[in-house]
mmCIF file with all atom_site columns, C-alpha atoms in Angstrom:
data_model
loop_
_atom_site.group_PDB
_atom_site.id
_atom_site.type_symbol
_atom_site.label_atom_id
_atom_site.label_alt_id
_atom_site.label_comp_id
_atom_site.label_asym_id
_atom_site.label_entity_id
_atom_site.label_seq_id
_atom_site.pdbx_PDB_ins_code
_atom_site.Cartn_x
_atom_site.Cartn_y
_atom_site.Cartn_z
_atom_site.occupancy
_atom_site.B_iso_or_equiv
_atom_site.pdbx_formal_charge
_atom_site.auth_seq_id
_atom_site.auth_comp_id
_atom_site.auth_asym_id
_atom_site.auth_atom_id
_atom_site.pdbx_PDB_model_num
ATOM 1   C CA . CYS A 1 1   ? -4.168  10.167  -10.498 1.00 0.00 ? 828  CYS A CA 1
ATOM 2   C CA . TYR A 1 2   ? -3.491  9.376   -14.164 1.00 0.00 ? 829  TYR A CA 1
ATOM 3   C CA . PRO A 1 3   ? -5.306  11.431  -16.812 1.00 0.00 ? 830  PRO A CA 1
ATOM 4   C CA . ALA A 1 4   ? -7.108  9.841   -19.745 1.00 0.00 ? 831  ALA A CA 1
ATOM 5   C CA . GLY A 1 5   ? -4.704  8.889   -22.490 1.00 0.00 ? 832  GLY A CA 1
ATOM 6   C CA . THR A 1 6   ? -1.881  7.988   -20.108 1.00 0.00 ? 833  THR A CA 1
ATOM 7   C CA . ALA A 1 7   ? 0.216   5.131   -21.494 1.00 0.00 ? 834  ALA A CA 1
ATOM 8   C CA . VAL A 1 8   ? 0.064   2.038   -19.295 1.00 0.00 ? 835  VAL A CA 1
ATOM 9   C CA . HIS A 1 9   ? 1.567   -1.381  -19.802 1.00 0.00 ? 836  HIS A CA 1
ATOM 10  C CA . VAL A 1 10  ? -0.632  -4.306  -18.788 1.00 0.00 ? 837  VAL A CA 1
ATOM 11  C CA . LEU A 1 11  ? 0.785   -7.586  -17.548 1.00 0.00 ? 838  LEU A CA 1
ATOM 12  C CA . GLY A 1 12  ? -2.502  -9.423  -17.387 1.00 0.00 ? 839  GLY A CA 1
ATOM 13  C CA . GLY A 1 13  ? -5.233  -10.983 -19.439 1.00 0.00 ? 840  GLY A CA 1
ATOM 14  C CA . ASP A 1 14  ? -7.303  -9.528  -22.243 1.00 0.00 ? 841  ASP A CA 1
ATOM 15  C CA . GLY A 1 15  ? -10.026 -8.517  -19.786 1.00 0.00 ? 842  GLY A CA 1
ATOM 16  C CA . LEU A 1 16  ? -7.640  -6.245  -17.869 1.00 0.00 ? 843  LEU A CA 1
ATOM 17  C CA . ARG A 1 17  ? -6.397  -4.692  -21.116 1.00 0.00 ? 844  ARG A CA 1
ATOM 18  C CA . GLN A 1 18  ? -9.989  -4.043  -22.168 1.00 0.00 ? 845  GLN A CA 1
ATOM 19  C CA . VAL A 1 19  ? -10.835 -2.439  -18.805 1.00 0.00 ? 846  VAL A CA 1
ATOM 20  C CA . MET A 1 20  ? -7.802  -0.168  -19.003 1.00 0.00 ? 847  MET A CA 1
ATOM 21  C CA . ALA A 1 21  ? -8.653  0.879   -22.572 1.00 0.00 ? 848  ALA A CA 1
ATOM 22  C CA . ALA A 1 22  ? -12.318 1.452   -21.656 1.00 0.00 ? 849  ALA A CA 1
ATOM 23  C CA . ALA A 1 23  ? -11.165 3.677   -18.768 1.00 0.00 ? 850  ALA A CA 1
ATOM 24  C CA . GLY A 1 24  ? -9.393  5.895   -21.298 1.00 0.00 ? 851  GLY A CA 1
ATOM 25  C CA . PHE A 1 25  ? -5.814  4.679   -20.914 1.00 0.00 ? 852  PHE A CA 1
ATOM 26  C CA . THR A 1 26  ? -3.539  3.884   -23.827 1.00 0.00 ? 853  THR A CA 1
ATOM 27  C CA . VAL A 1 27  ? -2.292  0.322   -23.505 1.00 0.00 ? 854  VAL A CA 1
ATOM 28  C CA . ALA A 1 28  ? 1.374   0.344   -24.523 1.00 0.00 ? 855  ALA A CA 1
ATOM 29  C CA . ASP A 1 29  ? 4.409   -1.895  -24.571 1.00 0.00 ? 856  ASP A CA 1
ATOM 30  C CA . GLU A 1 30  ? 6.979   0.934   -24.501 1.00 0.00 ? 857  GLU A CA 1
ATOM 31  C CA . GLU A 1 31  ? 7.350   4.196   -22.597 1.00 0.00 ? 858  GLU A CA 1
ATOM 32  C CA . ALA A 1 32  ? 4.518   3.478   -20.187 1.00 0.00 ? 859  ALA A CA 1
ATOM 33  C CA . LYS A 1 33  ? 3.861   5.697   -17.175 1.00 0.00 ? 860  LYS A CA 1
ATOM 34  C CA . ALA A 1 34  ? 2.648   2.677   -15.185 1.00 0.00 ? 861  ALA A CA 1
ATOM 35  C CA . VAL A 1 35  ? 2.714   -1.119  -15.270 1.00 0.00 ? 862  VAL A CA 1
ATOM 36  C CA . VAL A 1 36  ? -0.590  -2.647  -14.159 1.00 0.00 ? 863  VAL A CA 1
ATOM 37  C CA . VAL A 1 37  ? -0.202  -6.259  -13.040 1.00 0.00 ? 864  VAL A CA 1
ATOM 38  C CA . GLY A 1 38  ? -3.040  -8.762  -12.876 1.00 0.00 ? 865  GLY A CA 1
ATOM 39  C CA . LEU A 1 39  ? -3.443  -12.448 -13.597 1.00 0.00 ? 866  LEU A CA 1
ATOM 40  C CA . ASP A 1 40  ? -2.047  -13.453 -16.982 1.00 0.00 ? 867  ASP A CA 1
ATOM 41  C CA . PRO A 1 41  ? -2.996  -17.007 -17.935 1.00 0.00 ? 868  PRO A CA 1
ATOM 42  C CA . GLN A 1 42  ? -0.782  -16.658 -21.038 1.00 0.00 ? 869  GLN A CA 1
ATOM 43  C CA . LEU A 1 43  ? 2.290   -15.514 -19.072 1.00 0.00 ? 870  LEU A CA 1
ATOM 44  C CA . THR A 1 44  ? 5.663   -15.835 -20.744 1.00 0.00 ? 871  THR A CA 1
ATOM 45  C CA . TYR A 1 45  ? 9.148   -14.910 -19.660 1.00 0.00 ? 872  TYR A CA 1
ATOM 46  C CA . GLU A 1 46  ? 9.175   -12.158 -22.309 1.00 0.00 ? 873  GLU A CA 1
ATOM 47  C CA . LYS A 1 47  ? 6.035   -10.560 -20.825 1.00 0.00 ? 874  LYS A CA 1
ATOM 48  C CA . LEU A 1 48  ? 7.481   -10.687 -17.305 1.00 0.00 ? 875  LEU A CA 1
ATOM 49  C CA . LYS A 1 49  ? 10.803  -9.277  -18.552 1.00 0.00 ? 876  LYS A CA 1
ATOM 50  C CA . ARG A 1 50  ? 9.064   -6.386  -20.391 1.00 0.00 ? 877  ARG A CA 1
ATOM 51  C CA . ALA A 1 51  ? 7.138   -5.419  -17.238 1.00 0.00 ? 878  ALA A CA 1
ATOM 52  C CA . ALA A 1 52  ? 10.282  -5.609  -15.088 1.00 0.00 ? 879  ALA A CA 1
ATOM 53  C CA . LEU A 1 53  ? 12.282  -3.445  -17.490 1.00 0.00 ? 880  LEU A CA 1
ATOM 54  C CA . LEU A 1 54  ? 9.551   -0.809  -17.601 1.00 0.00 ? 881  LEU A CA 1
ATOM 55  C CA . ILE A 1 55  ? 9.335   -0.707  -13.785 1.00 0.00 ? 882  ILE A CA 1
ATOM 56  C CA . ARG A 1 56  ? 13.125  -0.513  -13.483 1.00 0.00 ? 883  ARG A CA 1
ATOM 57  C CA . GLY A 1 57  ? 12.999  2.294   -16.056 1.00 0.00 ? 884  GLY A CA 1
ATOM 58  C CA . GLY A 1 58  ? 10.727  4.365   -13.814 1.00 0.00 ? 885  GLY A CA 1
ATOM 59  C CA . ALA A 1 59  ? 7.170   3.241   -14.572 1.00 0.00 ? 886  ALA A CA 1
ATOM 60  C CA . ASP A 1 60  ? 4.857   3.081   -11.567 1.00 0.00 ? 887  ASP A CA 1
ATOM 61  C CA . PHE A 1 61  ? 4.142   -0.457  -10.334 1.00 0.00 ? 888  PHE A CA 1
ATOM 62  C CA . ILE A 1 62  ? 0.421   -1.090  -9.764  1.00 0.00 ? 889  ILE A CA 1
ATOM 63  C CA . ALA A 1 63  ? -1.043  -4.410  -8.608  1.00 0.00 ? 890  ALA A CA 1
ATOM 64  C CA . THR A 1 64  ? -4.654  -5.353  -9.237  1.00 0.00 ? 891  THR A CA 1
ATOM 65  C CA . ASN A 1 65  ? -4.502  -7.682  -6.212  1.00 0.00 ? 892  ASN A CA 1
ATOM 66  C CA . GLN A 1 66  ? -2.043  -9.732  -4.205  1.00 0.00 ? 893  GLN A CA 1
ATOM 67  C CA . ASP A 1 67  ? -3.761  -13.126 -4.186  1.00 0.00 ? 894  ASP A CA 1
ATOM 68  C CA . MET A 1 68  ? -0.814  -15.532 -4.332  1.00 0.00 ? 895  MET A CA 1
ATOM 69  C CA . THR A 1 69  ? -3.052  -18.402 -5.422  1.00 0.00 ? 896  THR A CA 1
ATOM 70  C CA . ILE A 1 70  ? -6.421  -18.976 -7.021  1.00 0.00 ? 897  ILE A CA 1
ATOM 71  C CA . PRO A 1 71  ? -8.558  -22.068 -6.642  1.00 0.00 ? 898  PRO A CA 1
ATOM 72  C CA . VAL A 1 72  ? -8.945  -24.131 -9.813  1.00 0.00 ? 899  VAL A CA 1
ATOM 73  C CA . PRO A 1 73  ? -10.551 -27.567 -10.198 1.00 0.00 ? 900  PRO A CA 1
ATOM 74  C CA . GLU A 1 74  ? -7.160  -29.269 -9.795  1.00 0.00 ? 901  GLU A CA 1
ATOM 75  C CA . GLY A 1 75  ? -6.224  -27.354 -6.614  1.00 0.00 ? 902  GLY A CA 1
ATOM 76  C CA . LEU A 1 76  ? -4.484  -24.024 -5.988  1.00 0.00 ? 903  LEU A CA 1
ATOM 77  C CA . ALA A 1 77  ? -2.776  -22.345 -8.943  1.00 0.00 ? 904  ALA A CA 1
ATOM 78  C CA . PRO A 1 78  ? -0.579  -19.223 -9.057  1.00 0.00 ? 905  PRO A CA 1
ATOM 79  C CA . GLY A 1 79  ? -2.596  -16.021 -8.759  1.00 0.00 ? 906  GLY A CA 1
ATOM 80  C CA . ALA A 1 80  ? -1.874  -12.416 -9.697  1.00 0.00 ? 907  ALA A CA 1
ATOM 81  C CA . GLY A 1 81  ? 0.071   -12.005 -6.454  1.00 0.00 ? 908  GLY A CA 1
ATOM 82  C CA . SER A 1 82  ? 2.630   -14.509 -7.702  1.00 0.00 ? 909  SER A CA 1
ATOM 83  C CA . LEU A 1 83  ? 3.323   -12.238 -10.687 1.00 0.00 ? 910  LEU A CA 1
ATOM 84  C CA . VAL A 1 84  ? 3.520   -9.250  -8.350  1.00 0.00 ? 911  VAL A CA 1
ATOM 85  C CA . ALA A 1 85  ? 6.001   -11.216 -6.190  1.00 0.00 ? 912  ALA A CA 1
ATOM 86  C CA . ALA A 1 86  ? 8.150   -12.045 -9.224  1.00 0.00 ? 913  ALA A CA 1
ATOM 87  C CA . LEU A 1 87  ? 8.257   -8.370  -10.206 1.00 0.00 ? 914  LEU A CA 1
ATOM 88  C CA . ARG A 1 88  ? 8.917   -7.314  -6.617  1.00 0.00 ? 915  ARG A CA 1
ATOM 89  C CA . ALA A 1 89  ? 11.903  -9.682  -6.548  1.00 0.00 ? 916  ALA A CA 1
ATOM 90  C CA . SER A 1 90  ? 13.233  -8.735  -9.977  1.00 0.00 ? 917  SER A CA 1
ATOM 91  C CA . THR A 1 91  ? 12.819  -4.959  -9.651  1.00 0.00 ? 918  THR A CA 1
ATOM 92  C CA . GLU A 1 92  ? 13.422  -4.526  -5.908  1.00 0.00 ? 919  GLU A CA 1
ATOM 93  C CA . ARG A 1 93  ? 10.318  -2.313  -5.861  1.00 0.00 ? 920  ARG A CA 1
ATOM 94  C CA . GLU A 1 94  ? 7.000   -2.589  -4.094  1.00 0.00 ? 921  GLU A CA 1
ATOM 95  C CA . PRO A 1 95  ? 3.759   -1.791  -5.889  1.00 0.00 ? 922  PRO A CA 1
ATOM 96  C CA . SER A 1 96  ? 2.940   1.882   -5.381  1.00 0.00 ? 923  SER A CA 1
ATOM 97  C CA . VAL A 1 97  ? -0.692  0.856   -4.972  1.00 0.00 ? 924  VAL A CA 1
ATOM 98  C CA . THR A 1 98  ? -2.726  -2.325  -4.800  1.00 0.00 ? 925  THR A CA 1
ATOM 99  C CA . ILE A 1 99  ? -6.142  -1.638  -6.272  1.00 0.00 ? 926  ILE A CA 1
ATOM 100 C CA . GLY A 1 100 ? -7.835  -4.794  -4.996  1.00 0.00 ? 927  GLY A CA 1
ATOM 101 C CA . LYS A 1 101 ? -7.548  -6.727  -1.764  1.00 0.00 ? 928  LYS A CA 1
ATOM 102 C CA . PRO A 1 102 ? -5.740  -6.161  0.559   1.00 0.00 ? 929  PRO A CA 1
ATOM 103 C CA . GLY A 1 103 ? -5.309  -2.588  -0.655  1.00 0.00 ? 930  GLY A CA 1
ATOM 104 C CA . ALA A 1 104 ? -7.440  0.118   0.878   1.00 0.00 ? 931  ALA A CA 1
ATOM 105 C CA . PRO A 1 105 ? -8.755  1.569   -2.436  1.00 0.00 ? 932  PRO A CA 1
ATOM 106 C CA . MET A 1 106 ? -11.092 -1.365  -3.116  1.00 0.00 ? 933  MET A CA 1
ATOM 107 C CA . PHE A 1 107 ? -12.528 -1.411  0.407   1.00 0.00 ? 934  PHE A CA 1
ATOM 108 C CA . GLU A 1 108 ? -12.904 2.386   0.472   1.00 0.00 ? 935  GLU A CA 1
ATOM 109 C CA . ALA A 1 109 ? -14.689 2.358   -2.904  1.00 0.00 ? 936  ALA A CA 1
ATOM 110 C CA . ALA A 1 110 ? -17.041 -0.390  -1.694  1.00 0.00 ? 937  ALA A CA 1
ATOM 111 C CA . LEU A 1 111 ? -17.859 1.611   1.453   1.00 0.00 ? 938  LEU A CA 1
ATOM 112 C CA . ARG A 1 112 ? -18.653 4.673   -0.679  1.00 0.00 ? 939  ARG A CA 1
ATOM 113 C CA . VAL A 1 113 ? -20.914 2.624   -2.963  1.00 0.00 ? 940  VAL A CA 1
ATOM 114 C CA . VAL A 1 114 ? -22.932 1.178   -0.071  1.00 0.00 ? 941  VAL A CA 1
ATOM 115 C CA . GLY A 1 115 ? -22.825 4.420   1.909   1.00 0.00 ? 942  GLY A CA 1
ATOM 116 C CA . LYS A 1 116 ? -21.624 2.793   5.129   1.00 0.00 ? 943  LYS A CA 1
ATOM 117 C CA . GLN A 1 117 ? -18.863 3.372   7.655   1.00 0.00 ? 944  GLN A CA 1
ATOM 118 C CA . PRO A 1 118 ? -16.293 0.624   8.352   1.00 0.00 ? 945  PRO A CA 1
ATOM 119 C CA . GLN A 1 119 ? -17.645 -0.065  11.849  1.00 0.00 ? 946  GLN A CA 1
ATOM 120 C CA . HIS A 1 120 ? -21.065 -0.859  10.327  1.00 0.00 ? 947  HIS A CA 1
ATOM 121 C CA . THR A 1 121 ? -19.790 -3.180  7.611   1.00 0.00 ? 948  THR A CA 1
ATOM 122 C CA . LEU A 1 122 ? -18.983 -6.890  7.504   1.00 0.00 ? 949  LEU A CA 1
ATOM 123 C CA . MET A 1 123 ? -16.420 -8.193  5.047   1.00 0.00 ? 950  MET A CA 1
ATOM 124 C CA . LEU A 1 124 ? -16.673 -11.881 4.376   1.00 0.00 ? 951  LEU A CA 1
ATOM 125 C CA . GLY A 1 125 ? -14.055 -13.806 2.517   1.00 0.00 ? 952  GLY A CA 1
ATOM 126 C CA . ASP A 1 126 ? -12.483 -17.182 2.063   1.00 0.00 ? 953  ASP A CA 1
ATOM 127 C CA . ARG A 1 127 ? -8.853  -16.077 2.572   1.00 0.00 ? 954  ARG A CA 1
ATOM 128 C CA . LEU A 1 128 ? -7.112  -14.636 5.587   1.00 0.00 ? 955  LEU A CA 1
ATOM 129 C CA . ASN A 1 129 ? -4.868  -12.607 3.342   1.00 0.00 ? 956  ASN A CA 1
ATOM 130 C CA . PRO A 1 130 ? -6.030  -10.559 1.520   1.00 0.00 ? 957  PRO A CA 1
ATOM 131 C CA . ASP A 1 131 ? -9.774  -10.675 2.399   1.00 0.00 ? 958  ASP A CA 1
ATOM 132 C CA . ILE A 1 132 ? -9.696  -10.652 6.187   1.00 0.00 ? 959  ILE A CA 1
ATOM 133 C CA . GLU A 1 133 ? -6.426  -8.776  6.810   1.00 0.00 ? 960  GLU A CA 1
ATOM 134 C CA . GLY A 1 134 ? -7.230  -6.057  4.275   1.00 0.00 ? 961  GLY A CA 1
ATOM 135 C CA . ALA A 1 135 ? -10.660 -5.382  5.770   1.00 0.00 ? 962  ALA A CA 1
ATOM 136 C CA . ALA A 1 136 ? -9.416  -5.497  9.366   1.00 0.00 ? 963  ALA A CA 1
ATOM 137 C CA . VAL A 1 137 ? -6.829  -2.795  8.662   1.00 0.00 ? 964  VAL A CA 1
ATOM 138 C CA . LEU A 1 138 ? -9.690  -0.427  7.794   1.00 0.00 ? 965  LEU A CA 1
ATOM 139 C CA . GLY A 1 139 ? -11.770 -1.403  10.817  1.00 0.00 ? 966  GLY A CA 1
ATOM 140 C CA . LEU A 1 140 ? -14.384 -3.596  9.147   1.00 0.00 ? 967  LEU A CA 1
ATOM 141 C CA . ALA A 1 141 ? -15.793 -6.604  10.992  1.00 0.00 ? 968  ALA A CA 1
ATOM 142 C CA . THR A 1 142 ? -14.624 -9.785  9.291   1.00 0.00 ? 969  THR A CA 1
ATOM 143 C CA . ALA A 1 143 ? -16.002 -13.262 8.717   1.00 0.00 ? 970  ALA A CA 1
ATOM 144 C CA . LEU A 1 144 ? -14.025 -16.144 7.252   1.00 0.00 ? 971  LEU A CA 1
ATOM 145 C CA . VAL A 1 145 ? -16.088 -18.671 5.297   1.00 0.00 ? 972  VAL A CA 1
ATOM 146 C CA . LEU A 1 146 ? -14.373 -22.055 5.026   1.00 0.00 ? 973  LEU A CA 1
ATOM 147 C CA . THR A 1 147 ? -15.505 -22.750 1.463   1.00 0.00 ? 974  THR A CA 1
ATOM 148 C CA . GLY A 1 148 ? -12.330 -21.480 -0.187  1.00 0.00 ? 975  GLY A CA 1
ATOM 149 C CA . VAL A 1 149 ? -8.653  -21.264 0.598   1.00 0.00 ? 976  VAL A CA 1
ATOM 150 C CA . SER A 1 150 ? -8.010  -20.595 4.316   1.00 0.00 ? 977  SER A CA 1
ATOM 151 C CA . THR A 1 151 ? -8.700  -23.101 7.087   1.00 0.00 ? 978  THR A CA 1
ATOM 152 C CA . ARG A 1 152 ? -10.010 -22.865 10.631  1.00 0.00 ? 979  ARG A CA 1
ATOM 153 C CA . ALA A 1 153 ? -6.556  -23.862 11.958  1.00 0.00 ? 980  ALA A CA 1
ATOM 154 C CA . GLU A 1 154 ? -4.939  -20.995 10.025  1.00 0.00 ? 981  GLU A CA 1
ATOM 155 C CA . ALA A 1 155 ? -7.556  -18.572 11.358  1.00 0.00 ? 982  ALA A CA 1
ATOM 156 C CA . GLU A 1 156 ? -6.817  -19.612 14.940  1.00 0.00 ? 983  GLU A CA 1
ATOM 157 C CA . VAL A 1 157 ? -3.160  -18.593 14.642  1.00 0.00 ? 984  VAL A CA 1
ATOM 158 C CA . ALA A 1 158 ? -3.534  -15.620 12.291  1.00 0.00 ? 985  ALA A CA 1
ATOM 159 C CA . ALA A 1 159 ? -1.916  -12.302 13.170  1.00 0.00 ? 986  ALA A CA 1
ATOM 160 C CA . ARG A 1 160 ? -5.296  -10.675 12.414  1.00 0.00 ? 987  ARG A CA 1
ATOM 161 C CA . PRO A 1 161 ? -7.876  -13.356 13.150  1.00 0.00 ? 988  PRO A CA 1
ATOM 162 C CA . PRO A 1 162 ? -11.367 -12.933 11.719  1.00 0.00 ? 989  PRO A CA 1
ATOM 163 C CA . ASP A 1 163 ? -14.214 -11.896 14.000  1.00 0.00 ? 990  ASP A CA 1
ATOM 164 C CA . GLY A 1 164 ? -16.001 -15.101 13.086  1.00 0.00 ? 991  GLY A CA 1
ATOM 165 C CA . VAL A 1 165 ? -15.290 -18.358 11.252  1.00 0.00 ? 992  VAL A CA 1
ATOM 166 C CA . TYR A 1 166 ? -18.126 -20.197 9.484   1.00 0.00 ? 993  TYR A CA 1
ATOM 167 C CA . ASP A 1 167 ? -18.259 -23.480 7.601   1.00 0.00 ? 994  ASP A CA 1
ATOM 168 C CA . ASN A 1 168 ? -20.336 -21.933 4.802   1.00 0.00 ? 995  ASN A CA 1
ATOM 169 C CA . LEU A 1 169 ? -22.780 -19.128 3.998   1.00 0.00 ? 996  LEU A CA 1
ATOM 170 C CA . VAL A 1 170 ? -25.691 -21.028 5.567   1.00 0.00 ? 997  VAL A CA 1
ATOM 171 C CA . ALA A 1 171 ? -23.809 -21.162 8.890   1.00 0.00 ? 998  ALA A CA 1
ATOM 172 C CA . LEU A 1 172 ? -22.958 -17.448 8.593   1.00 0.00 ? 999  LEU A CA 1
ATOM 173 C CA . MET A 1 173 ? -26.589 -16.515 7.927   1.00 0.00 ? 1000 MET A CA 1
ATOM 174 C CA . SER A 1 174 ? -27.734 -18.673 10.817  1.00 0.00 ? 1001 SER A CA 1
ATOM 175 C CA . ALA A 1 175 ? -25.284 -17.021 13.203  1.00 0.00 ? 1002 ALA A CA 1
ATOM 176 C CA . TRP A 1 176 ? -25.939 -13.462 12.085  1.00 0.00 ? 1003 TRP A CA 1
ATOM 177 C CA . GLY A 1 177 ? -29.657 -13.805 11.386  1.00 0.00 ? 1004 GLY A CA 1
ATOM 178 C CA . SER A 1 178 ? -31.390 -10.540 10.658  1.00 0.00 ? 1005 SER A CA 1
ATOM 179 C CA . ALA A 1 179 ? -28.271 -8.491  11.447  1.00 0.00 ? 1006 ALA A CA 1
ATOM 180 C CA . LEU A 1 180 ? -27.289 -9.008  7.794   1.00 0.00 ? 1007 LEU A CA 1
#
């Protein structure tokens, strides 16, 4: 919905800036049509403030994903969703679109690529939100693999429980066999 050359501000890492530039957008710090928010391992208050001011000034608010945490060797660290939450709180605005999980655009694009309908597709993930909840909203079957963030206990009480919970990919493959 944005033509090539549109000015966008990126609150995220160098990789996200490179992707936006490669897609034909002009990465800008001022007068941006949209603010695209991803994970920024070099986050500063000034960067967060700049993004908030642009959004408050009328720029569209776009999230790459809403993962509140990411697993790192030391445990769980803040994810891109934590930056989205900070901007949500400081601007009193919701993202107009979430490109990645749990937003529909990523799931819809994946379905187009594989040429399948939601009812014939299994989404597996290691998080209830956004992996499982995002897929369930679109009608995909879901499998939670317990090798990441969410636990079996959390799955048992989830508002949108997964269709199956598996200790690992070996257990998933064993259960689903040739259906995959």
